[in-house]
Short mmCIF file of C-alpha atoms and ligand atoms in Angstrom, two decimals:
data_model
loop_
_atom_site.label_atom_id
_atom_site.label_comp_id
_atom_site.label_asym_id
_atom_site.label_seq_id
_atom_site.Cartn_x
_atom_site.Cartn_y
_atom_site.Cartn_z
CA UNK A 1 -1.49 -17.05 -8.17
CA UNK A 2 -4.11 -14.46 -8.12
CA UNK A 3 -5.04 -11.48 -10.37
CA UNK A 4 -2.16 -11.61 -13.50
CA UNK A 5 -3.25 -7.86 -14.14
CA UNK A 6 -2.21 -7.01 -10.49
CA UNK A 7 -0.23 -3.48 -9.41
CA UNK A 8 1.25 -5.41 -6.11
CA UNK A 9 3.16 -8.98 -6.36
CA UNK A 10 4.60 -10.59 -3.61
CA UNK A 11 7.19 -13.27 -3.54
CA UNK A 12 7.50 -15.20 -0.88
CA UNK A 13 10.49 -17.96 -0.79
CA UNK A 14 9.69 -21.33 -1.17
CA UNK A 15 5.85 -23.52 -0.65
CA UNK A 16 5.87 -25.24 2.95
CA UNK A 17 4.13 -27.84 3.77
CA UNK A 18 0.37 -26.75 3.11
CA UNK A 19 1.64 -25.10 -0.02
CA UNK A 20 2.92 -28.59 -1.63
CA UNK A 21 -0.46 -29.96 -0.28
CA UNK A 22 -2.61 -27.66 -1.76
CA UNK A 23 -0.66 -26.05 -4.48
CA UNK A 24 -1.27 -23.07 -4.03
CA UNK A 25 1.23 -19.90 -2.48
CA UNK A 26 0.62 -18.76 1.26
CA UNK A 27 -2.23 -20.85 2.37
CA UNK A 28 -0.64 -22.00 5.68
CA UNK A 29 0.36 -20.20 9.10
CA UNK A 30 2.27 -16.98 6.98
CA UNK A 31 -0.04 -17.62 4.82
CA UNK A 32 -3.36 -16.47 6.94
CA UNK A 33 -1.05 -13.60 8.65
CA UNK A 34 -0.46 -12.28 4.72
CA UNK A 35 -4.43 -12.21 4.78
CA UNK A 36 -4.50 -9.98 7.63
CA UNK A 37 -2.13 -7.74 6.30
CA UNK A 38 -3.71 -7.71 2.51
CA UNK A 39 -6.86 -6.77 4.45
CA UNK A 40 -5.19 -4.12 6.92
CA UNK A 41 -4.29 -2.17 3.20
CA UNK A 42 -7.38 -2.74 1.68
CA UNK A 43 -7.00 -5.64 -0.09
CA UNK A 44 -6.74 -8.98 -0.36
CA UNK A 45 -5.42 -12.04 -2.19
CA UNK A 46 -7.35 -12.11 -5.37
CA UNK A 47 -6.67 -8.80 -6.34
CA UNK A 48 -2.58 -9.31 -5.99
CA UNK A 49 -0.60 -11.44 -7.32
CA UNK A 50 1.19 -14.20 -5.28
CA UNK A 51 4.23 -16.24 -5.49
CA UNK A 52 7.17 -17.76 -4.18
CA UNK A 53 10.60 -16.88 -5.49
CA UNK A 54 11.36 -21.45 -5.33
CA UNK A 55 8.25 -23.19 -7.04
CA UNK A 56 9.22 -26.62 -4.55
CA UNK A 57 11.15 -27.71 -2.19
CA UNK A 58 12.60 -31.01 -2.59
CA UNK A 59 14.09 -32.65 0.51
CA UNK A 60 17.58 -33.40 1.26
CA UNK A 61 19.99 -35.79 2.95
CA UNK A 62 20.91 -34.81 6.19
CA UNK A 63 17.69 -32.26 6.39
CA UNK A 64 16.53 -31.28 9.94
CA UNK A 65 13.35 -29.01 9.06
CA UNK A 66 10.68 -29.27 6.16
CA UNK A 67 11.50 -25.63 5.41
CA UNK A 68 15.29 -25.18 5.15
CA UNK A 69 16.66 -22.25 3.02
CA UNK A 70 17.05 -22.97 -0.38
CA UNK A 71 20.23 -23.09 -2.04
CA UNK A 72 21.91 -21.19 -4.41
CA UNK A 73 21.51 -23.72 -7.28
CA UNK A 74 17.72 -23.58 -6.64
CA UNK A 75 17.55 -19.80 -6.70
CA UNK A 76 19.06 -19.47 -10.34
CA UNK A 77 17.00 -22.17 -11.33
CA UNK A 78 14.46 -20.44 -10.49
CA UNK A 79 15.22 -16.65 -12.02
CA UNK A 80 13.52 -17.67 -15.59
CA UNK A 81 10.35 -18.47 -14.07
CA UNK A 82 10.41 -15.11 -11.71
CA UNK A 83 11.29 -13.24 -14.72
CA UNK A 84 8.23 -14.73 -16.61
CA UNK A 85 5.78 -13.90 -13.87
CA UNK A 86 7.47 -10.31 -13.39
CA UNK A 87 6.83 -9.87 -17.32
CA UNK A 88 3.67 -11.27 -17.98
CA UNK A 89 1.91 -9.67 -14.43
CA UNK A 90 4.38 -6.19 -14.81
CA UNK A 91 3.17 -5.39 -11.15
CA UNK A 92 3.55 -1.47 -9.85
CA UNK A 93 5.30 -2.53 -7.40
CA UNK A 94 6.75 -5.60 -6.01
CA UNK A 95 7.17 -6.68 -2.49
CA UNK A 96 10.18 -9.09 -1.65
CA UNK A 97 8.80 -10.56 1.34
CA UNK A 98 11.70 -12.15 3.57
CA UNK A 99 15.80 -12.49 2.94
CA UNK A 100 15.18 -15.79 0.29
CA UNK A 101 13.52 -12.94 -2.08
CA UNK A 102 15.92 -10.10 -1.35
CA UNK A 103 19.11 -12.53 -2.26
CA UNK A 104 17.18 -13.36 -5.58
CA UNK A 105 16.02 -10.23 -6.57
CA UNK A 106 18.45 -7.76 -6.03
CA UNK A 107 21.27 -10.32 -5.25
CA UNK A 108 21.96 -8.78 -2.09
CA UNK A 109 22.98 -11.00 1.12
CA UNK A 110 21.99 -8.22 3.57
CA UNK A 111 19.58 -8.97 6.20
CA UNK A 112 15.81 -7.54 5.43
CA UNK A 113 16.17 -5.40 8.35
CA UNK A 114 18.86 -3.40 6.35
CA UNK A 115 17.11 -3.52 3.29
CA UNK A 116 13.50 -2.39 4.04
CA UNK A 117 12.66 0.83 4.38
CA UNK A 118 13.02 2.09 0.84
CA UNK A 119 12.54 1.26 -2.49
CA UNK A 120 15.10 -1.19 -4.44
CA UNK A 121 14.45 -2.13 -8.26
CA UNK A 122 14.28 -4.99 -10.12
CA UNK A 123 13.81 -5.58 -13.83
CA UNK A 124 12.69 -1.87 -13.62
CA UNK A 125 9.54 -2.19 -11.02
CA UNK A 126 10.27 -0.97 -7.60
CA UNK A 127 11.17 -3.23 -5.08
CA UNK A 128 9.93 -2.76 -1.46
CA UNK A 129 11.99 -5.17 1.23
CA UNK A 130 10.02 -6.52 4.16
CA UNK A 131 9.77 -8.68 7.06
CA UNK A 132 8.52 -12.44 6.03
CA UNK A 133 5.07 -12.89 7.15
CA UNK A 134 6.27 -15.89 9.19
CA UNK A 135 9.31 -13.90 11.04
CA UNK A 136 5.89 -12.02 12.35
CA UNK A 137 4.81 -15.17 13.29
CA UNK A 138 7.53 -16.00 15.99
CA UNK A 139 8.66 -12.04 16.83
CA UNK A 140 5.39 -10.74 17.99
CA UNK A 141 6.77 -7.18 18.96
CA UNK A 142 4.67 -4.21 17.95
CA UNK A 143 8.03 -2.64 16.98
CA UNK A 144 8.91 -5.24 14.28
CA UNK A 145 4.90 -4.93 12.78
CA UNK A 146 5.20 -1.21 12.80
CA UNK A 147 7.94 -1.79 10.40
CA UNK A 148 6.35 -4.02 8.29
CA UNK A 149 3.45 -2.03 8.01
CA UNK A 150 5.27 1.60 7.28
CA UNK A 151 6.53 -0.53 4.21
CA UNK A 152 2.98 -1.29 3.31
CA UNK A 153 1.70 2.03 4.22
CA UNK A 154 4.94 3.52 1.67
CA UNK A 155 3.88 1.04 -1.35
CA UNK A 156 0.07 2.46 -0.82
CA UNK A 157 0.96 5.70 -1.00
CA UNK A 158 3.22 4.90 -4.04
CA UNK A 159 -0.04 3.01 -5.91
CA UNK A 160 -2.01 6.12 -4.99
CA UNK A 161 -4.31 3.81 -2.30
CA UNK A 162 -6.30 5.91 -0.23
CA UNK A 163 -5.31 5.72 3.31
CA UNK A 164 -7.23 6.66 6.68
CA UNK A 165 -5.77 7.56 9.66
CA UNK A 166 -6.77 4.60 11.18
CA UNK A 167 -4.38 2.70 8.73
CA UNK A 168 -1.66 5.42 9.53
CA UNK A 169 -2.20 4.27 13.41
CA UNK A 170 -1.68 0.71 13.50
CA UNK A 171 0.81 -0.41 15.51
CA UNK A 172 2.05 2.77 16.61
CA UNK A 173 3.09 3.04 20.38
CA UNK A 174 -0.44 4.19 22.60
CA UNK A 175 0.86 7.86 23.68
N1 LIG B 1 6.37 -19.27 3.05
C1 LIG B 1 6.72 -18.83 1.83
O1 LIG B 1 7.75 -18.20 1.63
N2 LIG B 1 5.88 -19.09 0.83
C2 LIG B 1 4.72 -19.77 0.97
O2 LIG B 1 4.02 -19.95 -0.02
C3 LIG B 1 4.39 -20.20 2.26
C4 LIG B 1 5.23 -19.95 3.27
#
């Protein structure tokens, strides 16, 4: 979803609740929070391309939450289409938003907090690790958005965005 000539895709993990409703990636709660972050670089969601590593989320016996984790099964079911999107878009840069899209990707079980920070690859196109838009959503330290930011401040400096030093500011502790 979005612009298929895009430099940045993100892939998100799985549609939620709105998503199913609406078909469409990221139009809930994370969702609006990815807007504000698309907006703090300079962009916003029609000139990226969106998508979610699991294309639905069938429910299960014995489920407690709308939004569990999907399973393994799911996840290599879902590689060709990934693959497809990763070819046909071939983004600058892609941004693995959340652990669901690291474990995919780059088939690594490491928590996000391990894996952001630098650039991983996959099918050739750097990979930059973050924090889901949602884990935002329930930790509201500046800390934790600091580090989500510096990755988005790295991938604009990697595209060649300009930046101001407003944008180089946010979220850093007041002095
Ligand atoms: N969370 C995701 O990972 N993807 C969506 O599309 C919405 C919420």
């Amino acid at each position: 979803n979005g612009n298929p000539d895009a430099d940045i895709m993100l892939i998100g993990e799985a549609p939620g609740f709105d998503e199913e409703r609406l078909l469409e990636p990221f139009v809930g709660k994370a969702g609006q929070k990815l807007d504000g972050i698309l907006t703090a670089m300079g962009t916003n969601r029609k000139s990226v391309y969106l998508t979610n590593i699991v294309k639905f989320r069938p429910s299960m016996a014995n489920q407690t939450t709308n939004n569990r984790k999907p399973s393994a099964d799911e996840l290599a079911a879902s590689m060709p289409f990934i693959n497809a999107e990763v070819e046909v878009v071939a983004p600058k840069v892609i941004i693995a938003l959340g652990s669901t899209a690291v474990k995919a990707l780059l088939s690594s079980t490491e928590p996000v907090a391990k894996m952001r920070g630098e650039f991983h690859e996959f099918a050739g196109i750097p990979v930059r690790v973050t924090y889901h838009p949602s884990y935002i959503l329930h930790n509201e330290a500046t800390s934790e958005k600091r580090k989500l930011w510096e990755d988005m401040l790295s991938i604009m400096e990697k595209l060649g965005m300009p930046i101001t030093e407003k944008q180089k500011g946010f979220f850093l502790p007041k002095p």
